[in-house]
Amino acid sequence: MNTDNLGTILVTIVVGYGCIEFMVLLCDVLYGQMESSDMAENVGRAVESE
């Protein structure tokens, strides 16, 4: 095995893992915003109905 190849493989794995982590974080943030806006709507409806 070439040491150059090993370095390239390691970089690819790290970058790929970083991208996955970033996508997960992004989805988490977007989902969290959707959830909080839903909660705000539900609270608004509850206040209106009373």
Coordinates of C-alpha atoms in Angstrom, one line a residue:
M1 CA 0.0 0.0 0.0
N2 CA 1.3 3.5 -0.9
T3 CA 1.5 6.1 1.8
D4 CA 0.1 8.7 -0.6
N5 CA -2.9 6.5 -1.2
L6 CA -3.4 6.1 2.5
G7 CA -3.4 9.9 3.0
T8 CA -5.9 10.4 0.2
I9 CA -8.2 7.7 1.6
L10 CA -8.0 9.3 5.1
V11 CA -8.7 12.7 3.7
T12 CA -11.7 11.3 1.8
I13 CA -13.1 9.6 4.8
V14 CA -12.7 12.7 7.0
V15 CA -14.3 15.0 4.4
G16 CA -17.1 12.5 3.8
Y17 CA -17.7 12.2 7.5
G18 CA -17.7 16.0 7.9
C19 CA -20.2 16.4 5.1
I20 CA -22.5 13.8 6.7
E21 CA -22.2 15.5 10.1
F22 CA -23.0 18.8 8.5
M23 CA -26.0 17.5 6.7
V24 CA -27.3 15.9 9.9
L25 CA -26.8 19.2 11.8
L26 CA -28.5 21.1 9.0
C27 CA -31.5 18.8 9.0
D28 CA -31.7 19.0 12.8
V29 CA -31.8 22.8 12.7
L30 CA -34.4 22.9 9.9
Y31 CA -36.5 20.3 11.7
G32 CA -36.2 22.1 15.0
Q33 CA -37.3 25.3 13.4
M34 CA -40.3 23.6 11.8
E35 CA -41.2 22.0 15.2
S36 CA -40.9 25.3 17.1
S37 CA -43.1 27.2 14.5
D38 CA -45.7 24.4 14.8
M39 CA -45.7 24.8 18.5
A40 CA -46.1 28.6 18.2
E41 CA -49.1 28.0 15.9
N42 CA -50.6 25.5 18.3
V43 CA -50.2 27.9 21.2
G44 CA -51.7 30.7 19.1
R45 CA -54.8 28.5 18.3
A46 CA -55.2 27.5 22.0
V47 CA -55.1 31.2 23.1
E48 CA -57.6 32.1 20.3
S49 CA -60.0 29.3 21.2
E50 CA -60.2 30.4 24.9

